[in-house]
MMTF fields as JSON, N, C-alpha, C and O atoms, coordinates in Angstrom:
{
  "mmtfVersion": "1.0.0",
  "mmtfProducer": "UNKNOWN",
  "numBonds": 479,
  "numAtoms": 480,
  "numGroups": 120,
  "numChains": 1,
  "numModels": 1,
  "chainsPerModel": [1],
  "groupsPerChain": [120],
  "chainIdList": ["A"],
  "bondAtomList": [4, 2, 8, 6, 12, 10, 16, 14, 20, 18, 24, 22, 28, 26, 32, 30, 36, 34, 40, 38, 44, 42, 48, 46, 52, 50, 56, 54, 60, 58, 64, 62, 68, 66, 72, 70, 76, 74, 80, 78, 84, 82, 88, 86, 92, 90, 96, 94, 100, 98, 104, 102, 108, 106, 112, 110, 116, 114, 120, 118, 124, 122, 128, 126, 132, 130, 136, 134, 140, 138, 144, 142, 148, 146, 152, 150, 156, 154, 160, 158, 164, 162, 168, 166, 172, 170, 176, 174, 180, 178, 184, 182, 188, 186, 192, 190, 196, 194, 200, 198, 204, 202, 208, 206, 212, 210, 216, 214, 220, 218, 224, 222, 228, 226, 232, 230, 236, 234, 240, 238, 244, 242, 248, 246, 252, 250, 256, 254, 260, 258, 264, 262, 268, 266, 272, 270, 276, 274, 280, 278, 284, 282, 288, 286, 292, 290, 296, 294, 300, 298, 304, 302, 308, 306, 312, 310, 316, 314, 320, 318, 324, 322, 328, 326, 332, 330, 336, 334, 340, 338, 344, 342, 348, 346, 352, 350, 356, 354, 360, 358, 364, 362, 368, 366, 372, 370, 376, 374, 380, 378, 384, 382, 388, 386, 392, 390, 396, 394, 400, 398, 404, 402, 408, 406, 412, 410, 416, 414, 420, 418, 424, 422, 428, 426, 432, 430, 436, 434, 440, 438, 444, 442, 448, 446, 452, 450, 456, 454, 460, 458, 464, 462, 468, 466, 472, 470, 476, 474],
  "bondOrderList": [1, 1, 1, 1, 1, 1, 1, 1, 1, 1, 1, 1, 1, 1, 1, 1, 1, 1, 1, 1, 1, 1, 1, 1, 1, 1, 1, 1, 1, 1, 1, 1, 1, 1, 1, 1, 1, 1, 1, 1, 1, 1, 1, 1, 1, 1, 1, 1, 1, 1, 1, 1, 1, 1, 1, 1, 1, 1, 1, 1, 1, 1, 1, 1, 1, 1, 1, 1, 1, 1, 1, 1, 1, 1, 1, 1, 1, 1, 1, 1, 1, 1, 1, 1, 1, 1, 1, 1, 1, 1, 1, 1, 1, 1, 1, 1, 1, 1, 1, 1, 1, 1, 1, 1, 1, 1, 1, 1, 1, 1, 1, 1, 1, 1, 1, 1, 1, 1, 1],
  "groupList": [{"groupName": "GLN", "atomNameList": ["N", "CA", "C", "O"], "elementList": ["N", "C", "C", "O"], "formalChargeList": [0, 0, 0, 0], "bondAtomList": [1, 0, 2, 1, 3, 2], "bondOrderList": [1, 1, 2], "singleLetterCode": "Q", "chemCompType": "L-PEPTIDE LINKING"}, {"groupName": "VAL", "atomNameList": ["N", "CA", "C", "O"], "elementList": ["N", "C", "C", "O"], "formalChargeList": [0, 0, 0, 0], "bondAtomList": [1, 0, 2, 1, 3, 2], "bondOrderList": [1, 1, 2], "singleLetterCode": "V", "chemCompType": "L-PEPTIDE LINKING"}, {"groupName": "PRO", "atomNameList": ["N", "CA", "C", "O"], "elementList": ["N", "C", "C", "O"], "formalChargeList": [0, 0, 0, 0], "bondAtomList": [1, 0, 2, 1, 3, 2], "bondOrderList": [1, 1, 2], "singleLetterCode": "P", "chemCompType": "L-PEPTIDE LINKING"}, {"groupName": "LEU", "atomNameList": ["N", "CA", "C", "O"], "elementList": ["N", "C", "C", "O"], "formalChargeList": [0, 0, 0, 0], "bondAtomList": [1, 0, 2, 1, 3, 2], "bondOrderList": [1, 1, 2], "singleLetterCode": "L", "chemCompType": "L-PEPTIDE LINKING"}, {"groupName": "GLU", "atomNameList": ["N", "CA", "C", "O"], "elementList": ["N", "C", "C", "O"], "formalChargeList": [0, 0, 0, 0], "bondAtomList": [1, 0, 2, 1, 3, 2], "bondOrderList": [1, 1, 2], "singleLetterCode": "E", "chemCompType": "L-PEPTIDE LINKING"}, {"groupName": "SER", "atomNameList": ["N", "CA", "C", "O"], "elementList": ["N", "C", "C", "O"], "formalChargeList": [0, 0, 0, 0], "bondAtomList": [1, 0, 2, 1, 3, 2], "bondOrderList": [1, 1, 2], "singleLetterCode": "S", "chemCompType": "L-PEPTIDE LINKING"}, {"groupName": "GLY", "atomNameList": ["N", "CA", "C", "O"], "elementList": ["N", "C", "C", "O"], "formalChargeList": [0, 0, 0, 0], "bondAtomList": [1, 0, 2, 1, 3, 2], "bondOrderList": [1, 1, 2], "singleLetterCode": "G", "chemCompType": "PEPTIDE LINKING"}, {"groupName": "ALA", "atomNameList": ["N", "CA", "C", "O"], "elementList": ["N", "C", "C", "O"], "formalChargeList": [0, 0, 0, 0], "bondAtomList": [1, 0, 2, 1, 3, 2], "bondOrderList": [1, 1, 2], "singleLetterCode": "A", "chemCompType": "L-PEPTIDE LINKING"}, {"groupName": "LYS", "atomNameList": ["N", "CA", "C", "O"], "elementList": ["N", "C", "C", "O"], "formalChargeList": [0, 0, 0, 0], "bondAtomList": [1, 0, 2, 1, 3, 2], "bondOrderList": [1, 1, 2], "singleLetterCode": "K", "chemCompType": "L-PEPTIDE LINKING"}, {"groupName": "CYS", "atomNameList": ["N", "CA", "C", "O"], "elementList": ["N", "C", "C", "O"], "formalChargeList": [0, 0, 0, 0], "bondAtomList": [1, 0, 2, 1, 3, 2], "bondOrderList": [1, 1, 2], "singleLetterCode": "C", "chemCompType": "L-PEPTIDE LINKING"}, {"groupName": "TYR", "atomNameList": ["N", "CA", "C", "O"], "elementList": ["N", "C", "C", "O"], "formalChargeList": [0, 0, 0, 0], "bondAtomList": [1, 0, 2, 1, 3, 2], "bondOrderList": [1, 1, 2], "singleLetterCode": "Y", "chemCompType": "L-PEPTIDE LINKING"}, {"groupName": "MET", "atomNameList": ["N", "CA", "C", "O"], "elementList": ["N", "C", "C", "O"], "formalChargeList": [0, 0, 0, 0], "bondAtomList": [1, 0, 2, 1, 3, 2], "bondOrderList": [1, 1, 2], "singleLetterCode": "M", "chemCompType": "L-PEPTIDE LINKING"}, {"groupName": "TRP", "atomNameList": ["N", "CA", "C", "O"], "elementList": ["N", "C", "C", "O"], "formalChargeList": [0, 0, 0, 0], "bondAtomList": [1, 0, 2, 1, 3, 2], "bondOrderList": [1, 1, 2], "singleLetterCode": "W", "chemCompType": "L-PEPTIDE LINKING"}, {"groupName": "PHE", "atomNameList": ["N", "CA", "C", "O"], "elementList": ["N", "C", "C", "O"], "formalChargeList": [0, 0, 0, 0], "bondAtomList": [1, 0, 2, 1, 3, 2], "bondOrderList": [1, 1, 2], "singleLetterCode": "F", "chemCompType": "L-PEPTIDE LINKING"}, {"groupName": "ARG", "atomNameList": ["N", "CA", "C", "O"], "elementList": ["N", "C", "C", "O"], "formalChargeList": [0, 0, 0, 0], "bondAtomList": [1, 0, 2, 1, 3, 2], "bondOrderList": [1, 1, 2], "singleLetterCode": "R", "chemCompType": "L-PEPTIDE LINKING"}, {"groupName": "THR", "atomNameList": ["N", "CA", "C", "O"], "elementList": ["N", "C", "C", "O"], "formalChargeList": [0, 0, 0, 0], "bondAtomList": [1, 0, 2, 1, 3, 2], "bondOrderList": [1, 1, 2], "singleLetterCode": "T", "chemCompType": "L-PEPTIDE LINKING"}, {"groupName": "ILE", "atomNameList": ["N", "CA", "C", "O"], "elementList": ["N", "C", "C", "O"], "formalChargeList": [0, 0, 0, 0], "bondAtomList": [1, 0, 2, 1, 3, 2], "bondOrderList": [1, 1, 2], "singleLetterCode": "I", "chemCompType": "L-PEPTIDE LINKING"}, {"groupName": "ASP", "atomNameList": ["N", "CA", "C", "O"], "elementList": ["N", "C", "C", "O"], "formalChargeList": [0, 0, 0, 0], "bondAtomList": [1, 0, 2, 1, 3, 2], "bondOrderList": [1, 1, 2], "singleLetterCode": "D", "chemCompType": "L-PEPTIDE LINKING"}, {"groupName": "ASN", "atomNameList": ["N", "CA", "C", "O"], "elementList": ["N", "C", "C", "O"], "formalChargeList": [0, 0, 0, 0], "bondAtomList": [1, 0, 2, 1, 3, 2], "bondOrderList": [1, 1, 2], "singleLetterCode": "N", "chemCompType": "L-PEPTIDE LINKING"}],
  "groupTypeList": [0, 1, 2, 3, 1, 4, 5, 6, 6, 6, 5, 1, 0, 7, 6, 4, 5, 3, 8, 3, 5, 9, 1, 7, 5, 8, 7, 3, 10, 1, 10, 4, 9, 11, 7, 12, 13, 14, 0, 1, 2, 6, 3, 15, 14, 7, 6, 1, 7, 7, 16, 4, 6, 17, 6, 15, 1, 15, 10, 7, 17, 5, 1, 8, 6, 14, 13, 15, 16, 5, 8, 17, 18, 7, 4, 18, 7, 3, 10, 3, 0, 11, 18, 18, 3, 4, 2, 7, 17, 15, 7, 16, 10, 10, 9, 7, 7, 6, 5, 14, 9, 18, 0, 3, 7, 17, 13, 6, 17, 12, 6, 0, 6, 15, 0, 1, 15, 1, 13, 5],
  "groupIdList": [1, 2, 3, 4, 5, 6, 7, 8, 9, 10, 11, 12, 13, 14, 15, 16, 17, 18, 19, 20, 21, 22, 23, 24, 25, 26, 27, 28, 29, 30, 31, 32, 33, 34, 35, 36, 37, 38, 39, 40, 41, 42, 43, 44, 45, 46, 47, 48, 49, 50, 51, 52, 53, 54, 55, 56, 57, 58, 59, 60, 61, 62, 63, 64, 65, 66, 67, 68, 69, 70, 71, 72, 73, 74, 75, 76, 77, 78, 79, 80, 81, 82, 83, 84, 85, 86, 87, 88, 89, 90, 91, 92, 93, 94, 95, 96, 97, 98, 99, 100, 101, 102, 103, 104, 105, 106, 107, 108, 109, 110, 111, 112, 113, 114, 115, 116, 117, 118, 119, 120],
  "secStructList": [7, 7, 1, 3, 3, 3, 3, 7, 7, 3, 3, 3, 3, 6, 6, 7, 7, 3, 3, 3, 3, 3, 3, 3, 1, 1, 7, 4, 4, 4, 7, 1, 3, 3, 3, 3, 3, 3, 3, 7, 6, 6, 1, 7, 7, 3, 3, 3, 3, 3, 3, 3, 6, 6, 1, 7, 3, 3, 3, 7, 4, 4, 4, 6, 6, 6, 3, 3, 3, 3, 3, 3, 4, 4, 4, 6, 3, 3, 3, 3, 3, 3, 7, 1, 7, 7, 4, 4, 4, 7, 3, 3, 3, 3, 3, 3, 3, 3, 1, 7, 1, 1, 1, 4, 4, 4, 3, 3, 3, 3, 7, 7, 7, 3, 3, 3, 3, 3, 3, 7],
  "xCoordList": [-1.547, -1.064, -2.218, -3.307, -1.973, -3.003, -3.252, -2.318, -4.506, -4.772, -4.603, -4.218, -4.897, -4.827, -4.18, -4.509, -3.275, -2.594, -2.691, -2.196, -3.349, -3.501, -2.37, -1.713, -2.165, -1.252, -1.664, -2.462, -1.108, -1.336, -2.265, -2.45, -2.861, -3.726, -2.92, -1.689, -3.621, -2.947, -3.898, -5.114, -3.338, -4.123, -3.787, -2.618, -4.825, -4.625, -5.643, -6.609, -5.419, -6.378, -7.405, -7.127, -8.578, -9.619, -9.076, -8.376, -9.415, -8.944, -7.685, -7.341, -7.005, -5.786, -6.11, -7.27, -5.05, -5.216, -4.448, -3.467, -4.906, -4.211, -4.405, -5.399, -3.446, -3.603, -3.416, -2.361, -4.45, -4.396, -3.941, -4.279, -3.177, -2.726, -3.135, -3.254, -3.345, -3.714, -2.988, -3.212, -2.13, -1.389, -1.98, -2.169, -2.267, -2.881, -1.825, -0.823, -2.075, -1.155, -1.457, -0.657, -2.608, -2.973, -2.953, -3.014, -2.869, -3.001, -4.4, -5.367, -4.523, -5.824, -6.851, -8.053, -6.391, -7.353, -8.245, -9.263, -7.867, -8.731, -9.974, -10.931, -9.95, -11.079, -11.909, -11.358, -13.218, -14.101, -14.395, -14.78, -14.21, -14.478, -13.506, -13.242, -12.975, -12.174, -12.767, -13.275, -12.689, -13.385, -12.728, -11.917, -13.103, -12.754, -14.03, -15.028, -13.978, -15.054, -14.494, -13.279, -15.394, -14.957, -15.959, -17.139, -15.443, -16.295, -15.951, -14.786, -16.994, -16.884, -17.392, -18.402, -16.737, -17.193, -18.68, -19.173, -19.392, -20.816, -21.701, -22.92, -21.083, -21.872, -21.49, -20.449, -22.349, -22.085, -20.968, -20.781, -20.235, -19.202, -19.877, -20.824, -19.395, -20.045, -19.098, -17.902, -19.657, -18.863, -18.5, -19.325, -17.262, -16.786, -16.603, -17.076, -15.919, -15.648, -15.359, -14.86, -15.683, -15.442, -14.983, -15.328, -14.2, -13.753, -13.904, -13.435, -14.565, -14.816, -13.679, -12.806, -13.72, -12.668, -12.529, -11.436, -13.648, -13.604, -13.251, -13.231, -12.974, -12.594, -13.72, -13.486, -14.947, -16.082, -15.909, -15.605, -16.107, -15.946, -17.255, -18.036, -17.479, -18.634, -18.166, -17.201, -18.869, -18.522, -19.764, -20.87, -19.563, -20.612, -20.834, -19.892, -22.074, -22.393, -21.536, -21.154, -21.24, -20.525, -19.075, -18.456, -18.531, -17.128, -16.941, -15.817, -18.031, -17.928, -17.275, -17.62, -16.324, -15.626, -14.43, -13.634, -14.291, -13.167, -12.242, -11.03, -12.799, -12.022, -11.911, -12.819, -10.772, -10.566, -9.993, -8.969, -10.663, -10.178, -9.451, -9.866, -8.37, -7.624, -6.895, -6.782, -6.403, -5.641, -4.5, -4.548, -3.491, -2.33, -2.129, -1.628, -2.523, -2.449, -1.012, -0.768, -0.075, 1.319, 1.871, 2.741, 1.354, 1.806, 0.888, 1.144, -0.184, -1.197, -1.709, -1.882, -1.951, -2.281, -3.558, -3.879, -4.266, -5.471, -5.182, -4.508, -5.697, -5.433, -6.724, -7.743, -6.658, -7.753, -7.125, -6.568, -7.221, -6.761, -7.891, -8.985, -7.631, -8.654, -8.234, -7.254, -8.974, -8.687, -9.761, -10.867, -9.409, -10.362, -11.071, -12.299, -10.291, -10.847, -11.646, -11.34, -12.68, -13.583, -13.575, -13.276, -13.895, -13.964, -14.889, -14.65, -15.943, -16.877, -16.24, -16.814, -15.062, -14.353, -13.563, -13.003, -13.514, -12.781, -13.379, -14.569, -12.532, -13.002, -11.812, -10.699, -12.062, -11.099, -11.463, -12.614, -10.482, -10.7, -10.192, -9.082, -11.019, -10.696, -10.677, -11.524, -9.719, -9.649, -10.354, -10.215, -11.111, -11.823, -11.811, -11.717, -11.909, -11.91, -12.835, -12.957, -13.483, -14.4, -14.905, -14.336, -16.006, -16.526, -17.461, -17.597, -18.106, -19.016, -18.991, -18.433, -19.592, -19.65, -21.035, -21.338, -21.868, -23.268, -23.528, -24.277, -22.913, -23.212, -22.001, -21.045, -22.06, -20.94, -20.512, -19.32, -21.47, -21.176, -20.399, -19.849, -20.345, -19.595, -18.089, -17.316, -17.673, -16.245, -15.687, -16.017, -14.84, -14.283, -12.94, -12.565, -12.213, -10.892, -10.911, -11.434, -10.334, -10.319, -8.935, -8.155, -8.646, -7.44, -7.71, -8.828, -6.66, -6.769, -7.286, -7.637, -7.337, -7.84, -6.728, -5.68, -6.98, -6.046, -6.85, -7.854, -6.401, -7.144, -6.888, -5.746, -7.967, -7.891, -8.611, -9.779, -7.927, -8.511, -8.346, -7.245, -9.463, -9.441, -9.889, -10.998, -9.03, -9.315, -9.857, -9.432, -10.812, -11.378, -10.519, -10.834],
  "yCoordList": [-28.814, -28.876, -28.579, -29.136, -27.693, -27.345, -28.555, -29.083, -29.001, -30.237, -30.125, -31.085, -28.94, -28.755, -27.407, -26.412, -27.366, -26.121, -25.902, -26.703, -24.782, -24.473, -23.581, -22.89, -23.616, -22.691, -22.582, -23.378, -21.585, -21.464, -20.345, -20.113, -19.637, -18.522, -17.38, -17.391, -16.401, -15.245, -14.38, -14.561, -13.427, -12.511, -12.749, -12.757, -12.944, -13.225, -12.448, -11.904, -12.405, -11.817, -12.87, -14.069, -12.414, -13.318, -14.147, -13.637, -15.44, -16.347, -17.111, -18.104, -16.651, -17.331, -18.489, -18.745, -19.182, -20.382, -20.262, -19.525, -20.99, -21.159, -22.593, -23.232, -23.098, -24.415, -24.284, -23.868, -24.645, -24.638, -26.002, -27.037, -25.986, -27.212, -27.189, -26.13, -28.372, -28.504, -29.737, -30.85, -29.536, -30.649, -30.982, -30.103, -32.259, -32.72, -33.269, -33.846, -33.076, -33.625, -35.092, -35.788, -35.57, -36.978, -37.642, -36.969, -38.957, -39.692, -39.49, -39.474, -39.337, -39.013, -40.118, -39.863, -41.338, -42.441, -42.345, -43.031, -41.493, -41.365, -40.532, -40.526, -39.824, -38.986, -39.664, -40.178, -39.666, -40.19, -39.144, -39.479, -37.895, -36.83, -35.683, -35.271, -35.17, -33.952, -32.995, -33.406, -31.713, -30.754, -29.386, -29.078, -28.585, -27.169, -26.349, -26.609, -25.366, -24.398, -23.02, -22.821, -22.074, -20.693, -19.774, -20.093, -18.626, -17.689, -16.264, -15.868, -15.505, -14.075, -13.378, -13.808, -12.326, -11.636, -11.309, -10.747, -11.674, -11.393, -12.505, -12.463, -13.517, -14.619, -15.93, -16.027, -16.938, -18.254, -18.957, -18.768, -19.769, -20.581, -21.589, -22.264, -21.695, -22.537, -23.612, -23.38, -24.792, -25.878, -25.637, -25.169, -25.956, -25.789, -27.15, -27.375, -28.049, -29.382, -30.324, -29.914, -31.597, -32.598, -33.895, -34.209, -34.639, -35.951, -36.938, -36.697, -38.048, -39.055, -40.081, -40.09, -40.932, -41.925, -42.87, -43.36, -43.128, -44.021, -43.292, -43.891, -41.995, -41.211, -40.473, -39.73, -40.659, -39.944, -38.444, -37.999, -37.675, -36.217, -35.514, -35.988, -34.384, -33.541, -32.098, -31.717, -31.299, -29.896, -29.019, -29.441, -27.807, -26.805, -26.491, -26.509, -26.204, -25.931, -24.8, -24.824, -23.82, -22.631, -22.904, -22.086, -24.047, -24.33, -25.555, -25.872, -26.247, -27.456, -27.128, -26.142, -27.971, -27.769, -26.837, -26.744, -26.141, -25.215, -25.645, -25.441, -26.234, -26.64, -28.169, -28.887, -28.641, -30.075, -30.331, -29.76, -31.196, -31.587, -32.919, -33.799, -33.052, -34.312, -34.446, -33.485, -35.645, -35.85, -36.821, -37.637, -36.723, -37.594, -38.195, -37.532, -39.451, -40.081, -40.178, -40.067, -40.381, -40.518, -39.215, -39.224, -38.1, -36.776, -36.19, -35.096, -36.914, -36.383, -35.031, -34.108, -34.917, -33.619, -33.644, -34.631, -32.545, -32.304, -31.106, -30.164, -31.146, -30.07, -29.546, -30.237, -28.313, -27.749, -26.975, -25.895, -27.539, -26.855, -25.977, -26.464, -24.693, -23.734, -23.079, -22.335, -23.356, -22.801, -21.801, -21.799, -20.95, -19.968, -19.223, -19.147, -18.692, -18.026, -16.798, -16.114, -16.533, -15.402, -14.516, -14.999, -13.236, -12.366, -12.924, -12.705, -13.644, -14.216, -15.315, -15.731, -15.792, -16.807, -16.189, -16.912, -14.881, -14.197, -14.545, -14.338, -15.08, -15.515, -16.015, -16.121, -16.318, -17.077, -18.545, -18.939, -19.341, -20.766, -21.575, -21.359, -22.504, -23.337, -24.809, -25.278, -25.504, -26.959, -27.529, -26.996, -28.616, -29.228, -30.745, -31.277, -31.42, -32.882, -33.4, -32.793, -34.525, -35.056, -36.434, -37.152, -36.788, -38.145, -38.383, -39.514, -37.316, -37.436, -36.151, -35.142, -36.202, -35.019, -34.368, -33.567, -34.694, -34.274, -32.831, -32.127, -32.387, -31.042, -30.461, -31.17, -29.161, -28.446, -29.076, -29.149, -29.525, -30.098, -31.408, -31.861, -32.026, -33.273, -33.055, -33.998, -31.793, -31.488, -30.993, -29.899, -31.813, -31.465, -30.77, -30.063, -30.961, -30.351, -29.315, -29.561, -28.158, -27.048, -26.436, -26.48, -25.864, -25.076, -23.631, -23.261, -22.813, -21.417, -20.529, -19.373, -21.05, -20.292, -19.643, -19.28, -19.503, -18.82, -17.935, -18.369, -16.702, -15.717, -15.914, -16.056, -15.919, -15.924, -14.677, -14.466, -13.855, -12.638, -12.67, -12.869, -12.471, -12.495, -11.129, -10.681, -10.477, -9.153, -9.29, -10.15, -8.413, -8.439, -7.634, -7.539],
  "zCoordList": [-33.964, -35.335, -36.283, -36.142, -37.257, -38.229, -39.118, -39.722, -39.205, -39.943, -41.458, -42.125, -41.988, -43.439, -43.728, -43.084, -44.677, -45.027, -46.527, -47.32, -46.91, -48.327, -48.815, -48.037, -50.117, -50.781, -52.243, -52.738, -52.927, -54.359, -54.776, -55.971, -53.811, -54.185, -54.772, -54.738, -55.307, -55.884, -56.66, -56.6, -57.4, -58.222, -59.679, -60.064, -60.494, -61.913, -62.741, -62.207, -64.027, -64.956, -65.354, -65.321, -65.726, -66.212, -67.373, -68.247, -67.362, -68.399, -68.026, -68.667, -66.996, -66.563, -65.612, -65.292, -65.17, -64.34, -63.032, -62.932, -62.049, -60.769, -60.317, -60.661, -59.539, -58.932, -57.427, -56.949, -56.7, -55.245, -54.737, -55.311, -53.663, -53.019, -51.551, -50.936, -51.012, -49.606, -49.075, -49.551, -48.102, -47.529, -46.162, -45.321, -45.959, -44.716, -43.765, -44.186, -42.464, -41.454, -41.194, -40.568, -41.669, -41.523, -42.9, -43.929, -42.899, -44.155, -44.703, -43.941, -46.019, -46.608, -46.438, -46.502, -46.224, -46.144, -44.913, -44.83, -43.95, -42.765, -43.065, -42.291, -44.204, -44.585, -45.673, -46.646, -45.511, -46.541, -47.613, -48.733, -47.26, -48.209, -48.013, -46.883, -49.105, -49.086, -50.109, -51.153, -49.786, -50.637, -50.6, -49.727, -51.569, -51.607, -51.476, -52.147, -50.609, -50.436, -50.753, -50.787, -50.985, -51.135, -50.451, -50.304, -50.041, -49.315, -49.688, -49.716, -49.973, -50.216, -48.959, -48.4, -48.497, -47.275, -47.327, -48.305, -46.247, -46.164, -46.689, -46.528, -47.326, -47.876, -47.2, -46.55, -47.364, -46.771, -47.525, -48.727, -46.784, -47.416, -48.34, -47.936, -49.579, -50.587, -51.094, -51.267, -51.329, -51.876, -53.323, -54.108, -53.679, -55.048, -55.711, -56.826, -55.023, -55.561, -54.404, -53.356, -54.615, -53.582, -54.215, -55.354, -53.455, -53.922, -52.769, -51.657, -53.059, -52.027, -52.008, -52.877, -51.003, -50.843, -52.027, -52.312, -52.723, -53.884, -55.173, -56.248, -55.06, -56.231, -56.906, -57.859, -56.433, -57.009, -56.788, -55.681, -57.853, -57.745, -58.085, -58.911, -57.439, -57.731, -57.781, -57.117, -58.583, -58.772, -58.666, -59.001, -58.198, -58.29, -59.764, -60.557, -60.128, -61.541, -62.104, -63.274, -61.27, -61.747, -62.144, -62.824, -61.724, -62.032, -62.918, -63.307, -63.238, -64.07, -65.402, -66.054, -65.797, -67.052, -66.944, -67.879, -65.811, -65.634, -64.493, -64.572, -63.441, -62.265, -62.228, -62.648, -61.713, -61.535, -60.147, -59.773, -59.386, -58.069, -58.194, -58.947, -57.451, -57.463, -56.136, -55.375, -55.869, -54.651, -54.899, -55.82, -54.077, -54.151, -52.765, -51.856, -52.612, -51.291, -50.785, -49.584, -51.687, -51.283, -50.712, -49.841, -51.212, -50.755, -49.683, -49.18, -49.328, -48.393, -48.872, -48.075, -50.175, -50.749, -51.572, -52.233, -51.512, -52.309, -53.195, -52.779, -54.424, -55.369, -55.984, -56.014, -56.472, -57.254, -58.399, -58.204, -59.597, -60.8, -61.297, -61.581, -61.402, -61.808, -63.116, -63.16, -64.173, -65.493, -65.895, -65.355, -66.855, -67.376, -66.238, -66.198, -65.339, -64.16, -64.544, -65.52, -63.755, -63.969, -62.724, -61.632, -62.866, -61.686, -60.594, -59.406, -60.997, -60.023, -59.184, -58.178, -59.579, -58.795, -57.644, -56.82, -57.581, -56.516, -55.157, -54.919, -54.261, -52.938, -52.136, -52.65, -50.872, -50.074, -50.251, -50.06, -50.612, -50.852, -49.664, -49.176, -49.21, -48.06, -48.453, -49.214, -47.931, -48.033, -46.808, -45.707, -46.994, -45.888, -46.04, -47.146, -44.908, -44.935, -43.845, -42.781, -44.118, -43.133, -43.468, -44.29, -42.797, -42.869, -44.052, -44.52, -44.538, -45.671, -46.475, -46.044, -47.629, -48.499, -48.494, -49.378, -47.524, -47.61, -47.22, -47.897, -46.131, -45.647, -44.933, -44.617, -44.686, -44.084, -42.76, -42.462, -41.978, -40.657, -40.739, -39.735, -41.926, -42.087, -42.085, -41.916, -42.276, -42.408, -41.079, -40.622, -40.467, -39.162, -39.219, -38.283, -40.306, -40.442, -41.554, -42.641, -41.269, -42.219, -42.304, -41.352, -43.462, -43.612, -43.253, -42.897, -43.35, -42.946, -44.073, -43.836, -45.284, -46.424, -47.222, -46.686, -48.526, -49.406, -50.364, -50.929, -50.536, -51.326, -52.814, -53.25, -53.58, -55.041, -55.53, -55.205, -56.302, -56.86, -58.371, -58.885, -59.078, -60.538, -61.047, -60.753, -61.805, -62.354, -63.769, -64.54, -64.09, -65.451, -66.402, -67.589]
}
């Protein structure tokens, strides 16, 4: 069973918004950290936003003030609201979950990815 399933990607114009969703097959309380990563072909997968079990959130500098991460324990879902999108946000976005928010190796469960394309 796929542990995490993303949806909500698409193609938009710069300045528009998208909301990504990630539904987990497990209850969210089993994870100490859930996060969104993004990857452009040829580059390393990079963290975008993370939310810890106590609700603490962190963001990459490039998305602060534009993206909001949230979760709904009742729905076993993680979200990423992306506003004022820029062409530089174009990437495949991945949902991830794990034991800590410290490094890539902390995330044991991953989604299949969803493409976000932003046109100028």
